[in-house]
């Protein structure tokens, strides 16, 4: 599947047009760019080894392969669940939990007239989002290592698949991190647009009651939180594509 057709990029495309100062290409097309020549050469080396291998039935323990697939899909569910529950107010046992009105207000300080007010309000939400991005990256890294090790121990053919996936991962890890790090900037730009719509009569200070209203079930920040959750789930889906492709590309005879 091409990245430009993913749900993640579609969400970005829906968000970016409403933000004149954000260039869509700088955020969206960067996701689909190609790696460096050096990385391409490294990938070609692994690919040539892969092409030289022929898949055969051999003595592959089918139950083990099935276990790899089960582990992948179970862990994917856990990663999705972790994102979903991180937005629940009762879920506070984590680094940078989803902000409460009280927390946002306390970080504003008694006199918060100086500086971009929207940026001060958004700061806890930015910290929350980047923390969840870190959780996603760490979870996928652990899952890739687990699946890769199990595949490598099954056969030389499946070891080639694992090496190919590892090569892709190394090739795109830094680049992908840079691309996804642009998402909080895009979210803040949209947050500012929504904030300005609410501040038809600009005020120098925001009250706790206003924050509670905005972050309540019918508030605009509450709806913005849904957008953040949708973006995180789409990002997880996109980050998982290479590893999911590895699992789904197992020879049919090995899938049981």
mmCIF file of C-alpha atoms in Angstrom:
data_model
loop_
_atom_site.group_PDB
_atom_site.id
_atom_site.type_symbol
_atom_site.label_atom_id
_atom_site.label_comp_id
_atom_site.label_asym_id
_atom_site.label_seq_id
_atom_site.Cartn_x
_atom_site.Cartn_y
_atom_site.Cartn_z
ATOM 1 C CA UNK A 1 0.000 0.000 0.000
ATOM 2 C CA UNK A 2 1.364 3.457 -0.923
ATOM 3 C CA UNK A 3 1.723 5.799 2.025
ATOM 4 C CA UNK A 4 -0.116 8.551 0.156
ATOM 5 C CA UNK A 5 -3.234 6.367 0.311
ATOM 6 C CA UNK A 6 -3.070 5.758 4.062
ATOM 7 C CA UNK A 7 -5.604 7.061 6.548
ATOM 8 C CA UNK A 8 -2.840 9.042 8.247
ATOM 9 C CA UNK A 9 -2.033 11.091 5.141
ATOM 10 C CA UNK A 10 -5.724 11.583 4.389
ATOM 11 C CA UNK A 11 -6.226 13.088 7.847
ATOM 12 C CA UNK A 12 -3.271 15.399 7.281
ATOM 13 C CA UNK A 13 -4.711 16.436 3.922
ATOM 14 C CA UNK A 14 -8.045 17.264 5.565
ATOM 15 C CA UNK A 15 -6.350 19.361 8.219
ATOM 16 C CA UNK A 16 -3.724 21.242 6.237
ATOM 17 C CA UNK A 17 -5.958 23.200 3.779
ATOM 18 C CA UNK A 18 -7.489 25.192 6.643
ATOM 19 C CA UNK A 19 -4.042 26.435 7.691
ATOM 20 C CA UNK A 20 -2.672 28.882 5.104
ATOM 21 C CA UNK A 21 0.799 29.129 6.690
ATOM 22 C CA UNK A 22 1.338 25.372 6.646
ATOM 23 C CA UNK A 23 2.611 23.969 3.347
ATOM 24 C CA UNK A 24 0.984 20.615 2.704
ATOM 25 C CA UNK A 25 3.971 19.323 0.800
ATOM 26 C CA UNK A 26 6.323 19.970 3.719
ATOM 27 C CA UNK A 27 4.227 17.675 5.917
ATOM 28 C CA UNK A 28 2.446 15.241 3.622
ATOM 29 C CA UNK A 29 4.801 14.605 0.719
ATOM 30 C CA UNK A 30 7.732 14.193 3.097
ATOM 31 C CA UNK A 31 6.018 11.072 4.388
ATOM 32 C CA UNK A 32 6.251 9.517 0.916
ATOM 33 C CA UNK A 33 9.793 10.540 -0.086
ATOM 34 C CA UNK A 34 12.489 7.981 -0.923
ATOM 35 C CA UNK A 35 15.493 7.143 1.252
ATOM 36 C CA UNK A 36 19.071 8.151 0.520
ATOM 37 C CA UNK A 37 21.313 6.415 -2.018
ATOM 38 C CA UNK A 38 23.350 4.924 0.812
ATOM 39 C CA UNK A 39 20.238 3.344 2.336
ATOM 40 C CA UNK A 40 19.091 2.136 -1.063
ATOM 41 C CA UNK A 41 22.390 0.325 -1.628
ATOM 42 C CA UNK A 42 22.081 -1.319 1.784
ATOM 43 C CA UNK A 43 18.552 -2.411 0.974
ATOM 44 C CA UNK A 44 19.610 -3.779 -2.412
ATOM 45 C CA UNK A 45 22.260 -5.951 -0.747
ATOM 46 C CA UNK A 46 19.674 -7.537 1.513
ATOM 47 C CA UNK A 47 17.227 -7.849 -1.364
ATOM 48 C CA UNK A 48 19.731 -9.727 -3.523
ATOM 49 C CA UNK A 49 20.256 -12.210 -0.697
ATOM 50 C CA UNK A 50 16.522 -12.551 -0.386
ATOM 51 C CA UNK A 51 16.100 -13.218 -4.127
ATOM 52 C CA UNK A 52 18.769 -15.923 -4.024
ATOM 53 C CA UNK A 53 16.749 -17.888 -1.465
ATOM 54 C CA UNK A 54 14.022 -20.288 -2.414
ATOM 55 C CA UNK A 55 11.154 -21.021 -0.107
ATOM 56 C CA UNK A 56 10.527 -24.646 0.596
ATOM 57 C CA UNK A 57 8.381 -26.552 3.024
ATOM 58 C CA UNK A 58 11.369 -27.817 4.991
ATOM 59 C CA UNK A 59 10.737 -28.579 8.618
ATOM 60 C CA UNK A 60 9.244 -25.256 9.604
ATOM 61 C CA UNK A 61 7.261 -25.557 12.865
ATOM 62 C CA UNK A 62 3.925 -24.203 11.720
ATOM 63 C CA UNK A 63 2.734 -23.641 15.278
ATOM 64 C CA UNK A 64 5.642 -21.303 15.880
ATOM 65 C CA UNK A 65 4.813 -19.264 12.783
ATOM 66 C CA UNK A 66 1.192 -19.067 13.894
ATOM 67 C CA UNK A 67 2.427 -17.869 17.282
ATOM 68 C CA UNK A 68 4.367 -15.050 15.625
ATOM 69 C CA UNK A 69 1.238 -13.930 13.802
ATOM 70 C CA UNK A 70 -0.839 -14.144 16.971
ATOM 71 C CA UNK A 71 1.746 -12.164 18.929
ATOM 72 C CA UNK A 72 1.753 -9.441 16.295
ATOM 73 C CA UNK A 73 -2.016 -9.005 16.194
ATOM 74 C CA UNK A 74 -2.343 -9.215 19.979
ATOM 75 C CA UNK A 75 0.306 -6.563 20.479
ATOM 76 C CA UNK A 76 -1.308 -4.383 17.839
ATOM 77 C CA UNK A 77 -4.553 -4.517 19.813
ATOM 78 C CA UNK A 78 -2.666 -3.581 22.982
ATOM 79 C CA UNK A 79 -1.071 -0.579 21.249
ATOM 80 C CA UNK A 80 -4.458 0.598 19.973
ATOM 81 C CA UNK A 81 -5.988 0.136 23.406
ATOM 82 C CA UNK A 82 -3.148 2.064 25.042
ATOM 83 C CA UNK A 83 -3.827 5.043 22.789
ATOM 84 C CA UNK A 84 -7.573 4.920 23.373
ATOM 85 C CA UNK A 85 -7.296 4.668 27.159
ATOM 86 C CA UNK A 86 -4.708 7.450 27.341
ATOM 87 C CA UNK A 87 -7.512 9.924 26.571
ATOM 88 C CA UNK A 88 -9.644 8.748 29.501
ATOM 89 C CA UNK A 89 -9.497 11.075 32.489
ATOM 90 C CA UNK A 90 -9.113 8.187 34.953
ATOM 91 C CA UNK A 91 -6.019 6.948 33.095
ATOM 92 C CA UNK A 92 -3.312 9.003 34.831
ATOM 93 C CA UNK A 93 -0.576 6.457 35.547
ATOM 94 C CA UNK A 94 1.587 7.512 32.619
ATOM 95 C CA UNK A 95 4.110 10.108 31.549
ATOM 96 C CA UNK A 96 2.368 13.298 30.398
ATOM 97 C CA UNK A 97 -1.256 12.109 30.736
ATOM 98 C CA UNK A 98 -4.091 13.794 28.865
ATOM 99 C CA UNK A 99 -4.424 17.301 30.356
ATOM 100 C CA UNK A 100 -7.217 18.246 32.731
ATOM 101 C CA UNK A 101 -8.596 21.803 32.885
ATOM 102 C CA UNK A 102 -6.957 22.250 36.275
ATOM 103 C CA UNK A 103 -3.575 21.169 34.958
ATOM 104 C CA UNK A 104 -3.766 23.431 31.926
ATOM 105 C CA UNK A 105 -4.834 26.371 34.086
ATOM 106 C CA UNK A 106 -2.082 25.798 36.649
ATOM 107 C CA UNK A 107 0.527 25.863 33.887
ATOM 108 C CA UNK A 108 -0.812 29.144 32.547
ATOM 109 C CA UNK A 109 0.029 30.940 35.770
ATOM 110 C CA UNK A 110 -1.873 33.808 37.403
ATOM 111 C CA UNK A 111 -0.782 36.321 34.745
ATOM 112 C CA UNK A 112 -0.587 34.738 31.314
ATOM 113 C CA UNK A 113 -1.162 37.768 29.126
ATOM 114 C CA UNK A 114 2.330 37.742 27.629
ATOM 115 C CA UNK A 115 3.139 35.534 24.650
ATOM 116 C CA UNK A 116 0.801 33.571 22.347
ATOM 117 C CA UNK A 117 -2.007 32.446 24.639
ATOM 118 C CA UNK A 118 -3.077 29.592 22.365
ATOM 119 C CA UNK A 119 0.462 28.185 22.485
ATOM 120 C CA UNK A 120 0.477 28.181 26.294
ATOM 121 C CA UNK A 121 -2.839 26.356 26.407
ATOM 122 C CA UNK A 122 -1.714 23.872 23.752
ATOM 123 C CA UNK A 123 1.637 23.108 25.426
ATOM 124 C CA UNK A 124 0.302 20.291 27.700
ATOM 125 C CA UNK A 125 -1.503 18.758 24.718
ATOM 126 C CA UNK A 126 1.711 18.863 22.679
ATOM 127 C CA UNK A 127 3.572 17.110 25.513
ATOM 128 C CA UNK A 128 0.822 14.512 25.699
ATOM 129 C CA UNK A 129 0.937 13.834 21.954
ATOM 130 C CA UNK A 130 4.722 13.572 21.727
ATOM 131 C CA UNK A 131 4.753 11.224 24.729
ATOM 132 C CA UNK A 132 2.260 8.940 22.981
ATOM 133 C CA UNK A 133 4.386 9.062 19.812
ATOM 134 C CA UNK A 134 7.327 7.890 21.904
ATOM 135 C CA UNK A 135 5.189 5.079 23.343
ATOM 136 C CA UNK A 136 4.187 3.986 19.830
ATOM 137 C CA UNK A 137 7.764 4.000 18.582
ATOM 138 C CA UNK A 138 9.002 2.003 21.581
ATOM 139 C CA UNK A 139 6.172 -0.532 21.354
ATOM 140 C CA UNK A 140 6.748 -1.180 17.662
ATOM 141 C CA UNK A 141 10.503 -1.461 18.180
ATOM 142 C CA UNK A 142 10.002 -4.157 20.821
ATOM 143 C CA UNK A 143 7.460 -5.991 18.668
ATOM 144 C CA UNK A 144 9.735 -5.898 15.609
ATOM 145 C CA UNK A 145 12.636 -7.294 17.619
ATOM 146 C CA UNK A 146 10.466 -10.084 19.028
ATOM 147 C CA UNK A 147 9.014 -11.114 15.651
ATOM 148 C CA UNK A 148 12.359 -10.770 13.870
ATOM 149 C CA UNK A 149 14.171 -12.976 16.367
ATOM 150 C CA UNK A 150 11.524 -15.678 16.145
ATOM 151 C CA UNK A 151 11.541 -15.642 12.337
ATOM 152 C CA UNK A 152 15.331 -15.759 12.165
ATOM 153 C CA UNK A 153 15.356 -18.920 14.248
ATOM 154 C CA UNK A 154 12.907 -20.744 11.981
ATOM 155 C CA UNK A 155 14.772 -20.927 8.670
ATOM 156 C CA UNK A 156 17.262 -19.144 6.446
ATOM 157 C CA UNK A 157 14.411 -18.052 4.166
ATOM 158 C CA UNK A 158 12.420 -16.436 6.962
ATOM 159 C CA UNK A 159 15.654 -14.974 8.316
ATOM 160 C CA UNK A 160 15.984 -13.169 4.970
ATOM 161 C CA UNK A 161 12.531 -11.687 5.468
ATOM 162 C CA UNK A 162 13.482 -10.525 8.959
ATOM 163 C CA UNK A 163 16.717 -8.973 7.680
ATOM 164 C CA UNK A 164 14.804 -7.211 4.918
ATOM 165 C CA UNK A 165 12.400 -5.752 7.458
ATOM 166 C CA UNK A 166 15.260 -4.721 9.735
ATOM 167 C CA UNK A 167 16.963 -2.992 6.828
ATOM 168 C CA UNK A 168 13.803 -1.061 6.012
ATOM 169 C CA UNK A 169 13.407 -0.127 9.661
ATOM 170 C CA UNK A 170 16.960 1.181 9.961
ATOM 171 C CA UNK A 171 16.609 2.999 6.674
ATOM 172 C CA UNK A 172 13.477 4.926 7.584
ATOM 173 C CA UNK A 173 13.617 5.229 11.392
ATOM 174 C CA UNK A 174 15.303 8.641 11.625
ATOM 175 C CA UNK A 175 13.495 9.965 8.587
ATOM 176 C CA UNK A 176 10.101 8.775 9.837
ATOM 177 C CA UNK A 177 10.781 10.309 13.249
ATOM 178 C CA UNK A 178 11.467 13.660 11.599
ATOM 179 C CA UNK A 179 8.296 13.405 9.514
ATOM 180 C CA UNK A 180 6.026 12.456 12.393
ATOM 181 C CA UNK A 181 7.570 15.145 14.595
ATOM 182 C CA UNK A 182 5.937 17.701 12.282
ATOM 183 C CA UNK A 183 2.458 16.512 13.280
ATOM 184 C CA UNK A 184 2.329 18.376 16.635
ATOM 185 C CA UNK A 185 3.155 21.587 14.741
ATOM 186 C CA UNK A 186 0.259 20.971 12.404
ATOM 187 C CA UNK A 187 -2.039 20.234 15.333
ATOM 188 C CA UNK A 188 -0.983 23.431 17.091
ATOM 189 C CA UNK A 189 -1.708 25.459 13.960
ATOM 190 C CA UNK A 190 -5.208 23.995 13.834
ATOM 191 C CA UNK A 191 -5.586 24.534 17.587
ATOM 192 C CA UNK A 192 -4.752 28.208 17.122
ATOM 193 C CA UNK A 193 -7.338 28.546 14.377
ATOM 194 C CA UNK A 194 -10.024 27.020 16.614
ATOM 195 C CA UNK A 195 -8.896 29.126 19.565
ATOM 196 C CA UNK A 196 -9.139 32.337 17.540
ATOM 197 C CA UNK A 197 -12.692 31.407 16.549
ATOM 198 C CA UNK A 198 -13.618 31.156 20.226
ATOM 199 C CA UNK A 199 -11.889 34.407 21.108
ATOM 200 C CA UNK A 200 -14.134 36.699 19.085
ATOM 201 C CA UNK A 201 -13.487 39.262 21.803
ATOM 202 C CA UNK A 202 -9.853 38.643 22.711
ATOM 203 C CA UNK A 203 -9.154 38.611 26.437
ATOM 204 C CA UNK A 204 -5.813 38.718 28.159
ATOM 205 C CA UNK A 205 -6.592 35.923 30.595
ATOM 206 C CA UNK A 206 -8.448 32.621 30.458
ATOM 207 C CA UNK A 207 -10.435 31.470 33.470
ATOM 208 C CA UNK A 208 -10.612 27.939 34.817
ATOM 209 C CA UNK A 209 -14.365 27.942 34.131
ATOM 210 C CA UNK A 210 -13.709 28.717 30.472
ATOM 211 C CA UNK A 211 -11.241 25.838 30.235
ATOM 212 C CA UNK A 212 -13.733 23.470 31.889
ATOM 213 C CA UNK A 213 -16.377 24.520 29.376
ATOM 214 C CA UNK A 214 -14.039 24.114 26.397
ATOM 215 C CA UNK A 215 -12.786 20.747 27.609
ATOM 216 C CA UNK A 216 -16.230 19.453 28.588
ATOM 217 C CA UNK A 217 -18.150 16.903 26.526
ATOM 218 C CA UNK A 218 -19.613 19.628 24.290
ATOM 219 C CA UNK A 219 -16.530 21.804 24.128
ATOM 220 C CA UNK A 220 -14.264 22.549 21.182
ATOM 221 C CA UNK A 221 -11.126 21.280 22.938
ATOM 222 C CA UNK A 222 -12.962 18.034 23.698
ATOM 223 C CA UNK A 223 -13.652 17.659 19.962
ATOM 224 C CA UNK A 224 -10.045 18.579 19.212
ATOM 225 C CA UNK A 225 -8.978 15.730 21.515
ATOM 226 C CA UNK A 226 -10.931 13.348 19.302
ATOM 227 C CA UNK A 227 -8.923 14.640 16.350
ATOM 228 C CA UNK A 228 -5.707 13.973 18.228
ATOM 229 C CA UNK A 229 -6.816 10.441 19.035
ATOM 230 C CA UNK A 230 -7.744 9.784 15.403
ATOM 231 C CA UNK A 231 -4.343 11.112 14.322
ATOM 232 C CA UNK A 232 -2.460 8.914 16.798
ATOM 233 C CA UNK A 233 -4.351 5.790 15.743
ATOM 234 C CA UNK A 234 -3.665 6.577 12.080
ATOM 235 C CA UNK A 235 0.007 7.171 12.890
ATOM 236 C CA UNK A 236 0.196 3.813 14.666
ATOM 237 C CA UNK A 237 -1.404 2.128 11.657
ATOM 238 C CA UNK A 238 1.122 3.764 9.319
ATOM 239 C CA UNK A 239 4.139 2.923 11.482
ATOM 240 C CA UNK A 240 2.991 -0.710 11.640
ATOM 241 C CA UNK A 241 2.713 -1.168 7.866
ATOM 242 C CA UNK A 242 6.285 -2.462 7.305
ATOM 243 C CA UNK A 243 6.075 -5.001 10.142
ATOM 244 C CA UNK A 244 2.553 -6.018 9.190
ATOM 245 C CA UNK A 245 3.789 -6.538 5.643
ATOM 246 C CA UNK A 246 6.483 -8.846 6.984
ATOM 247 C CA UNK A 247 3.942 -10.948 8.863
ATOM 248 C CA UNK A 248 1.490 -11.080 5.965
ATOM 249 C CA UNK A 249 4.223 -11.978 3.455
ATOM 250 C CA UNK A 250 4.983 -15.277 5.165
ATOM 251 C CA UNK A 251 4.640 -18.068 2.590
ATOM 252 C CA UNK A 252 1.121 -19.418 2.488
ATOM 253 C CA UNK A 253 2.215 -22.929 3.391
ATOM 254 C CA UNK A 254 3.666 -21.627 6.628
ATOM 255 C CA UNK A 255 0.540 -19.862 7.825
ATOM 256 C CA UNK A 256 -1.346 -22.985 8.852
#
